[in-house]
C-alpha cells in the first residue's frame, strides 16, 4: 500500500505542475444534510451540479440527525457524483483534480465525502484539495460575480456559522467578528420552532414575517449595541420564547407574524450594523454576503441598502449558491490548487475546522 501511495503522490504532483488555468475539477460537498457534486472548468465556470437534499428525511425529527445524515450520504454519494459527470458530459478520465469539504461540519457526514474523494483521487492519480466549508461559501460569490476580487469584507451567515471576515486574498482571511452564542441560522430555526413552524424553520419564519409588523416588539440584546464586531442572538431568541410562552400561560392570543417580523428585524439590523462598521475598520469598499441565511430576502435587501448608504459595493450569491452546494467548494478548491495547496491522502474530517 505504501508504494501505491508513493506512486499516487508522484502522479498527482506531476498533474498539478501541468495544470493550466482551465482544468476540469470535480467537487464534492457532504458537510451536513446535502450530498452534492459539481463539475467546474476553471474557477468560476460551473459546468454541472447535482444535489440530493435530506430535508424530507430530517423534517419529522425537527432537525438534522447526524447518524441518519451520514447513512444517507453513503447511500447517495456515488449516484450524485455520477449524475454531475453525466450532466457535464464527461467521465472520470476527464477529471484533472478533485476538491472536497473536510470541515467544519458533522464528522460522520464529512468522512463520507473525504473518504470518497481520497479513493477517487488515488485511483485517478489526480491532485486533491481539502476545502474549508466557510471558504466555500465565500467563493460562491465568485461564481455569481465574475468581476469580484479580494479584498473585501464578507458576512458569512448560516445555520452553524456567523462570521464577519476580512478577505484579504483568495487564501488569506482575518476574523473581525463572530457570534458569541447562536449562529444566525440556528437562532432562526429555534425561533421558528417555538412559533410552531416545521424544519427547516428559517425560510418559513421569513414567510411568516412578511405579514407582520417588525416594530411590534422591541427585541434587544445590549451586547449588540457595543463597539465590538461580535454579536449575540441567544437573548433575542429567548425573548421570542418568553413572549410565546407567557401568552400561552395567560391564554392570550398573539400575532405570531408580528413576533416573527420583530425577531427577523432584530437579527438583520444587528448583522447589517456590524458588517458595515467592519468595512470601515478594514478600509475596504466592498461588502459581500454568503451562507445559507444569505437567501433571506430581508437581509439581502437591508444589507444592500446599508452598503449603498455608506458608498460600498454590495455582492451576494444567486439563491442556488446560498445553501450548501459543491460548486462553491470547487471554486475555493481551484484557488487552493493554483496556489500549490494540495492535500495528501492523510486528509481527515475536521468538524471544528477554523478558517
CSV table of C-alpha atoms in Angstrom, one decimal:
chain,number,residue,atom,x,y,z
A,1,UNK,CA,0.0,0.0,0.0
A,2,UNK,CA,2.9,2.4,0.8
A,3,UNK,CA,4.2,2.0,-2.8
A,4,UNK,CA,0.7,2.8,-4.1
A,5,UNK,CA,0.6,6.0,-2.1
A,6,UNK,CA,4.0,7.0,-3.3
A,7,UNK,CA,3.0,6.4,-6.9
A,8,UNK,CA,-0.1,8.5,-6.3
A,9,UNK,CA,1.9,11.3,-4.8
A,10,UNK,CA,4.2,11.4,-7.8
A,11,UNK,CA,1.4,11.3,-10.4
A,12,UNK,CA,-0.6,13.9,-8.5
A,13,UNK,CA,2.3,16.3,-8.2
A,14,UNK,CA,3.1,15.9,-11.9
A,15,UNK,CA,-0.5,16.5,-12.8
A,16,UNK,CA,-0.6,19.7,-10.6
A,17,UNK,CA,2.5,21.0,-12.3
A,18,UNK,CA,1.0,20.5,-15.7
A,19,UNK,CA,-2.4,22.1,-14.9
A,20,UNK,CA,-3.2,25.3,-16.6
A,21,UNK,CA,-6.0,27.8,-15.7
A,22,UNK,CA,-8.8,25.9,-17.4
A,23,UNK,CA,-8.6,22.4,-15.9
A,24,UNK,CA,-11.6,20.3,-15.2
A,25,UNK,CA,-12.4,19.9,-11.5
A,26,UNK,CA,-14.8,17.6,-9.6
A,27,UNK,CA,-16.1,19.0,-6.3
A,28,UNK,CA,-17.8,17.1,-3.5
A,29,UNK,CA,-19.7,18.6,-0.5
A,30,UNK,CA,-21.2,16.5,2.3
A,31,UNK,CA,-20.8,18.6,5.5
A,32,UNK,CA,-24.4,18.4,6.7
A,33,UNK,CA,-27.6,17.3,5.1
A,34,UNK,CA,-26.9,17.8,1.4
A,35,UNK,CA,-25.0,15.4,-0.8
A,36,UNK,CA,-23.6,17.5,-3.6
A,37,UNK,CA,-21.2,17.2,-6.5
A,38,UNK,CA,-20.3,19.7,-9.3
A,39,UNK,CA,-18.0,19.9,-12.3
A,40,UNK,CA,-16.2,23.1,-13.0
A,41,UNK,CA,-14.0,24.3,-15.8
A,42,UNK,CA,-11.5,26.7,-14.1
A,43,UNK,CA,-12.6,28.6,-11.0
A,44,UNK,CA,-15.9,30.3,-12.0
A,45,UNK,CA,-17.3,28.3,-14.9
A,46,UNK,CA,-19.8,25.7,-13.4
A,47,UNK,CA,-20.5,23.0,-16.0
A,48,UNK,CA,-22.9,21.0,-13.9
A,49,UNK,CA,-24.3,20.5,-10.4
A,50,UNK,CA,-26.1,17.7,-8.6
A,51,UNK,CA,-27.6,17.9,-5.1
A,52,UNK,CA,-29.6,15.4,-3.1
A,53,UNK,CA,-31.2,17.1,-0.1
A,54,UNK,CA,-32.1,15.2,3.1
A,55,UNK,CA,-34.7,17.8,4.3
A,56,UNK,CA,-37.6,15.3,3.9
A,57,UNK,CA,-35.7,12.7,6.0
A,58,UNK,CA,-35.0,15.0,8.9
A,59,UNK,CA,-38.3,17.0,9.0
A,60,UNK,CA,-40.1,14.6,11.3
A,61,UNK,CA,-37.3,15.0,13.8
A,62,UNK,CA,-37.3,18.8,13.8
A,63,UNK,CA,-33.6,19.0,12.8
A,64,UNK,CA,-30.7,17.1,11.4
A,65,UNK,CA,-29.9,13.7,13.0
A,66,UNK,CA,-26.1,13.2,12.4
A,67,UNK,CA,-26.3,9.4,12.1
A,68,UNK,CA,-29.1,9.4,9.6
A,69,UNK,CA,-27.3,12.1,7.6
A,70,UNK,CA,-24.2,10.1,7.4
A,71,UNK,CA,-26.1,7.0,6.3
A,72,UNK,CA,-27.8,9.0,3.6
A,73,UNK,CA,-24.5,10.4,2.3
A,74,UNK,CA,-23.1,6.8,2.0
A,75,UNK,CA,-26.2,5.7,0.0
A,76,UNK,CA,-26.2,8.7,-2.3
A,77,UNK,CA,-22.7,10.0,-2.9
A,78,UNK,CA,-21.9,7.6,-5.8
A,79,UNK,CA,-25.1,8.4,-7.7
A,80,UNK,CA,-24.8,12.2,-7.1
A,81,UNK,CA,-21.2,12.2,-8.5
A,82,UNK,CA,-22.3,10.1,-11.5
A,83,UNK,CA,-25.2,12.5,-12.1
A,84,UNK,CA,-22.9,15.5,-12.1
A,85,UNK,CA,-20.5,13.9,-14.5
A,86,UNK,CA,-23.3,12.8,-16.8
A,87,UNK,CA,-24.8,16.3,-16.9
A,88,UNK,CA,-21.3,17.7,-17.7
A,89,UNK,CA,-20.8,15.2,-20.5
A,90,UNK,CA,-17.5,14.0,-19.0
A,91,UNK,CA,-16.2,10.8,-17.5
A,92,UNK,CA,-13.8,10.1,-14.6
A,93,UNK,CA,-10.9,10.1,-17.0
A,94,UNK,CA,-11.6,13.7,-17.9
A,95,UNK,CA,-11.2,14.9,-14.3
A,96,UNK,CA,-7.9,16.8,-13.7
A,97,UNK,CA,-8.4,17.5,-9.9
A,98,UNK,CA,-10.8,16.9,-7.0
A,99,UNK,CA,-11.9,19.3,-4.3
A,100,UNK,CA,-13.8,18.2,-1.2
A,101,UNK,CA,-15.1,19.7,2.0
A,102,UNK,CA,-13.2,18.5,5.0
A,103,UNK,CA,-14.6,20.8,7.7
A,104,UNK,CA,-16.4,22.3,9.6
A,105,UNK,CA,-19.5,20.2,9.8
A,106,UNK,CA,-20.8,16.9,11.1
A,107,UNK,CA,-17.9,14.5,11.4
A,108,UNK,CA,-19.7,11.4,10.0
A,109,UNK,CA,-21.1,13.3,7.1
A,110,UNK,CA,-17.7,14.9,6.3
A,111,UNK,CA,-15.9,11.5,6.5
A,112,UNK,CA,-18.2,10.1,3.7
A,113,UNK,CA,-17.2,12.9,1.3
A,114,UNK,CA,-13.5,12.9,2.3
A,115,UNK,CA,-13.2,9.1,2.0
A,116,UNK,CA,-14.8,9.0,-1.4
A,117,UNK,CA,-12.7,11.9,-2.7
A,118,UNK,CA,-9.5,10.3,-1.5
A,119,UNK,CA,-10.3,7.0,-3.0
A,120,UNK,CA,-11.2,8.6,-6.3
A,121,UNK,CA,-8.1,10.8,-6.3
A,122,UNK,CA,-5.9,7.8,-5.6
A,123,UNK,CA,-7.4,5.7,-8.4
A,124,UNK,CA,-7.2,8.6,-11.0
A,125,UNK,CA,-3.9,9.9,-9.8
A,126,UNK,CA,-5.1,13.5,-9.7
A,127,UNK,CA,-4.5,16.3,-7.2
A,128,UNK,CA,-6.8,16.6,-4.2
A,129,UNK,CA,-7.7,19.8,-2.4
A,130,UNK,CA,-9.4,19.8,1.0
A,131,UNK,CA,-11.6,22.9,1.3
A,132,UNK,CA,-12.9,24.8,4.3
A,133,UNK,CA,-16.7,24.9,4.1
A,134,UNK,CA,-16.8,28.6,5.1
A,135,UNK,CA,-14.2,29.5,2.4
A,136,UNK,CA,-16.6,27.7,0.0
A,137,UNK,CA,-19.5,29.9,1.0
A,138,UNK,CA,-17.4,33.0,0.4
A,139,UNK,CA,-16.3,31.6,-3.0
A,140,UNK,CA,-20.0,31.2,-4.1
A,141,UNK,CA,-19.8,34.9,-4.8
A,142,UNK,CA,-17.0,34.5,-7.3
A,143,UNK,CA,-19.3,32.2,-9.4
A,144,UNK,CA,-22.1,34.7,-9.4
A,145,UNK,CA,-20.0,37.8,-9.8
A,146,UNK,CA,-17.2,37.1,-12.3
A,147,UNK,CA,-15.6,40.5,-11.7
A,148,UNK,CA,-15.4,40.2,-7.9
A,149,UNK,CA,-11.8,40.1,-6.5
A,150,UNK,CA,-10.5,40.4,-2.9
A,151,UNK,CA,-10.0,42.4,-0.8
A,152,UNK,CA,-13.5,42.8,0.8
A,153,UNK,CA,-15.4,42.2,4.0
A,154,UNK,CA,-17.7,39.2,3.9
A,155,UNK,CA,-20.6,38.3,6.3
A,156,UNK,CA,-21.0,34.6,6.4
A,157,UNK,CA,-24.3,33.7,8.0
A,158,UNK,CA,-25.6,30.2,8.1
A,159,UNK,CA,-27.2,27.6,10.4
A,160,UNK,CA,-23.9,26.8,12.1
A,161,UNK,CA,-21.7,29.8,11.4
A,162,UNK,CA,-21.9,33.5,11.7
A,163,UNK,CA,-18.6,35.3,10.9
A,164,UNK,CA,-17.5,38.7,9.6
A,165,UNK,CA,-14.3,38.2,7.7
A,166,UNK,CA,-11.8,40.5,6.1
A,167,UNK,CA,-11.0,38.5,2.9
A,168,UNK,CA,-7.5,39.9,2.0
A,169,UNK,CA,-6.8,37.4,-0.7
A,170,UNK,CA,-8.2,34.1,-2.1
A,171,UNK,CA,-6.4,32.2,0.6
A,172,UNK,CA,-6.0,34.9,3.3
A,173,UNK,CA,-8.8,35.6,5.8
A,174,UNK,CA,-8.9,37.6,9.0
A,175,UNK,CA,-11.8,37.1,11.5
A,176,UNK,CA,-13.2,40.5,12.5
A,177,UNK,CA,-16.3,39.4,14.4
A,178,UNK,CA,-18.4,36.4,15.1
A,179,UNK,CA,-21.4,35.2,17.2
A,180,UNK,CA,-20.8,34.6,20.9
A,181,UNK,CA,-23.6,32.0,21.0
A,182,UNK,CA,-26.2,31.0,18.4
A,183,UNK,CA,-25.4,31.4,14.8
A,184,UNK,CA,-28.0,33.5,12.8
A,185,UNK,CA,-29.5,30.5,11.1
A,186,UNK,CA,-29.6,28.5,14.3
A,187,UNK,CA,-31.5,31.3,16.0
A,188,UNK,CA,-33.9,31.5,13.1
A,189,UNK,CA,-34.6,27.7,13.4
A,190,UNK,CA,-35.1,27.8,17.2
A,191,UNK,CA,-37.4,30.9,17.0
A,192,UNK,CA,-39.3,29.2,14.2
A,193,UNK,CA,-39.8,26.0,16.3
A,194,UNK,CA,-41.4,27.9,19.2
A,195,UNK,CA,-43.6,29.7,16.7
A,196,UNK,CA,-44.9,26.3,15.6
A,197,UNK,CA,-43.1,26.1,12.3
A,198,UNK,CA,-41.6,23.0,10.9
A,199,UNK,CA,-37.9,22.3,9.9
A,200,UNK,CA,-36.1,24.0,8.3
A,201,UNK,CA,-37.6,26.9,10.1
A,202,UNK,CA,-35.6,29.9,8.6
A,203,UNK,CA,-37.5,30.1,5.3
A,204,UNK,CA,-40.9,29.6,7.0
A,205,UNK,CA,-40.2,32.3,9.6
A,206,UNK,CA,-39.2,34.7,6.8
A,207,UNK,CA,-42.5,33.9,5.0
A,208,UNK,CA,-44.5,34.5,8.2
A,209,UNK,CA,-42.6,37.7,9.0
A,210,UNK,CA,-43.6,39.2,5.6
A,211,UNK,CA,-47.1,39.6,7.0
A,212,UNK,CA,-46.1,41.1,10.4
A,213,UNK,CA,-45.1,44.4,12.0
A,214,UNK,CA,-41.4,44.5,12.6
A,215,UNK,CA,-41.9,47.2,15.3
A,216,UNK,CA,-44.5,45.3,17.3
A,217,UNK,CA,-41.9,44.0,19.8
A,218,UNK,CA,-38.6,45.5,20.8
A,219,UNK,CA,-36.2,42.6,20.9
A,220,UNK,CA,-32.9,43.8,22.2
A,221,UNK,CA,-29.6,42.4,23.4
A,222,UNK,CA,-27.3,45.1,24.9
A,223,UNK,CA,-24.2,43.4,23.7
A,224,UNK,CA,-25.2,44.0,20.1
A,225,UNK,CA,-25.0,47.8,20.6
A,226,UNK,CA,-21.4,47.8,21.8
A,227,UNK,CA,-18.5,48.7,19.5
A,228,UNK,CA,-17.4,45.1,19.3
A,229,UNK,CA,-17.9,43.4,15.9
A,230,UNK,CA,-19.0,40.3,17.7
A,231,UNK,CA,-22.7,39.7,18.2
A,232,UNK,CA,-25.2,37.6,20.2
A,233,UNK,CA,-28.6,36.1,19.2
A,234,UNK,CA,-29.3,33.9,22.2
A,235,UNK,CA,-31.1,36.7,24.1
A,236,UNK,CA,-33.2,37.7,21.1
A,237,UNK,CA,-34.2,34.0,20.6
A,238,UNK,CA,-35.0,33.6,24.3
A,239,UNK,CA,-37.2,36.8,24.2
A,240,UNK,CA,-39.3,35.2,21.4
A,241,UNK,CA,-39.7,32.0,23.5
A,242,UNK,CA,-40.8,34.1,26.5
A,243,UNK,CA,-43.3,36.1,24.5
A,244,UNK,CA,-44.9,33.0,23.2
A,245,UNK,CA,-44.9,31.1,26.5
A,246,UNK,CA,-46.2,34.0,28.5
A,247,UNK,CA,-49.1,34.5,26.1
A,248,UNK,CA,-49.9,30.7,26.2
A,249,UNK,CA,-49.9,30.6,30.0
A,250,UNK,CA,-52.3,33.6,30.2
A,251,UNK,CA,-54.5,32.2,27.5
A,252,UNK,CA,-53.9,35.4,25.4
A,253,UNK,CA,-53.9,35.5,21.6
A,254,UNK,CA,-50.8,36.6,20.0
A,255,UNK,CA,-49.9,37.7,16.4
A,256,UNK,CA,-47.2,35.3,15.5
A,257,UNK,CA,-46.4,37.2,12.3
A,258,UNK,CA,-45.6,40.3,14.4
A,259,UNK,CA,-43.3,38.2,16.6
A,260,UNK,CA,-41.5,36.7,13.5
A,261,UNK,CA,-41.1,40.1,11.9
A,262,UNK,CA,-39.7,41.7,15.1
A,263,UNK,CA,-37.3,38.8,15.6
A,264,UNK,CA,-36.1,38.9,11.9
A,265,UNK,CA,-35.6,42.7,12.0
A,266,UNK,CA,-33.6,42.5,15.2
A,267,UNK,CA,-31.2,39.9,13.7
A,268,UNK,CA,-31.0,41.7,10.4
A,269,UNK,CA,-30.2,45.1,11.9
A,270,UNK,CA,-27.5,43.6,14.1
A,271,UNK,CA,-25.8,41.9,11.2
A,272,UNK,CA,-26.0,44.9,8.9
A,273,UNK,CA,-24.7,47.3,11.5
A,274,UNK,CA,-21.7,45.1,12.4
A,275,UNK,CA,-20.9,44.3,8.8
A,276,UNK,CA,-20.9,47.9,7.6
A,277,UNK,CA,-18.7,49.0,10.5
A,278,UNK,CA,-16.3,46.1,9.7
A,279,UNK,CA,-15.8,47.6,6.2
A,280,UNK,CA,-15.0,51.0,7.8
A,281,UNK,CA,-12.5,49.4,10.1
A,282,UNK,CA,-10.9,47.2,7.4
A,283,UNK,CA,-10.7,50.1,5.0
A,284,UNK,CA,-12.5,48.3,2.1
A,285,UNK,CA,-15.2,49.4,-0.2
A,286,UNK,CA,-16.8,46.0,-1.0
A,287,UNK,CA,-19.3,44.2,1.3
A,288,UNK,CA,-20.1,40.6,0.5
A,289,UNK,CA,-22.8,38.3,1.9
A,290,UNK,CA,-22.6,34.5,1.9
A,291,UNK,CA,-24.0,31.4,3.7
A,292,UNK,CA,-27.4,29.8,3.9
A,293,UNK,CA,-29.0,32.9,5.6
A,294,UNK,CA,-27.9,35.0,2.6
A,295,UNK,CA,-31.1,33.6,0.9
A,296,UNK,CA,-33.1,35.6,3.4
A,297,UNK,CA,-34.6,38.5,1.3
A,298,UNK,CA,-34.9,40.9,4.2
A,299,UNK,CA,-31.2,40.5,5.0
A,300,UNK,CA,-30.2,40.8,1.3
A,301,UNK,CA,-32.2,44.0,0.7
A,302,UNK,CA,-31.4,45.7,4.0
A,303,UNK,CA,-27.6,44.9,3.7
A,304,UNK,CA,-27.7,46.3,0.2
A,305,UNK,CA,-29.4,49.5,1.4
A,306,UNK,CA,-26.8,50.0,4.2
A,307,UNK,CA,-24.0,49.3,1.8
A,308,UNK,CA,-25.3,51.9,-0.6
A,309,UNK,CA,-25.7,54.5,2.2
A,310,UNK,CA,-22.1,54.2,3.0
A,311,UNK,CA,-20.8,54.1,-0.6
A,312,UNK,CA,-20.0,50.4,-0.5
A,313,UNK,CA,-20.4,48.0,-3.4
A,314,UNK,CA,-22.6,45.0,-2.4
A,315,UNK,CA,-22.4,41.4,-3.6
A,316,UNK,CA,-24.4,38.3,-2.7
A,317,UNK,CA,-24.7,34.9,-4.5
A,318,UNK,CA,-27.5,33.6,-6.6
A,319,UNK,CA,-30.1,31.8,-4.5
A,320,UNK,CA,-29.0,28.4,-5.8
A,321,UNK,CA,-25.5,29.0,-4.4
A,322,UNK,CA,-26.6,30.3,-1.0
A,323,UNK,CA,-27.2,27.0,0.6
A,324,UNK,CA,-24.7,24.1,0.7
A,325,UNK,CA,-23.5,23.1,-2.8
A,326,UNK,CA,-20.5,21.6,-4.4
A,327,UNK,CA,-19.9,24.4,-7.0
A,328,UNK,CA,-18.7,26.8,-4.2
A,329,UNK,CA,-16.3,24.1,-2.9
A,330,UNK,CA,-14.9,23.6,-6.4
A,331,UNK,CA,-14.3,27.3,-6.8
A,332,UNK,CA,-12.4,27.6,-3.5
A,333,UNK,CA,-10.6,24.3,-4.3
A,334,UNK,CA,-9.4,25.7,-7.6
A,335,UNK,CA,-7.7,28.7,-6.0
A,336,UNK,CA,-6.1,26.5,-3.4
A,337,UNK,CA,-4.7,24.2,-6.1
A,338,UNK,CA,-3.4,27.2,-8.1
A,339,UNK,CA,-1.5,28.3,-5.0
A,340,UNK,CA,0.1,24.9,-4.7
A,341,UNK,CA,-2.1,23.9,-1.7
A,342,UNK,CA,-2.6,20.2,-2.2
A,343,UNK,CA,-3.9,17.7,0.3
A,344,UNK,CA,-2.3,14.3,0.6
A,345,UNK,CA,-4.1,11.0,1.5
A,346,UNK,CA,-3.8,11.7,5.2
A,347,UNK,CA,-6.6,14.3,4.8
A,348,UNK,CA,-9.2,13.7,7.5
A,349,UNK,CA,-12.5,15.2,8.5
A,350,UNK,CA,-12.2,18.2,10.9
A,351,UNK,CA,-15.6,19.0,12.3
A,352,UNK,CA,-14.4,22.1,14.2
A,353,UNK,CA,-12.1,23.4,11.5
A,354,UNK,CA,-11.4,27.1,11.6
A,355,UNK,CA,-10.8,29.4,8.7
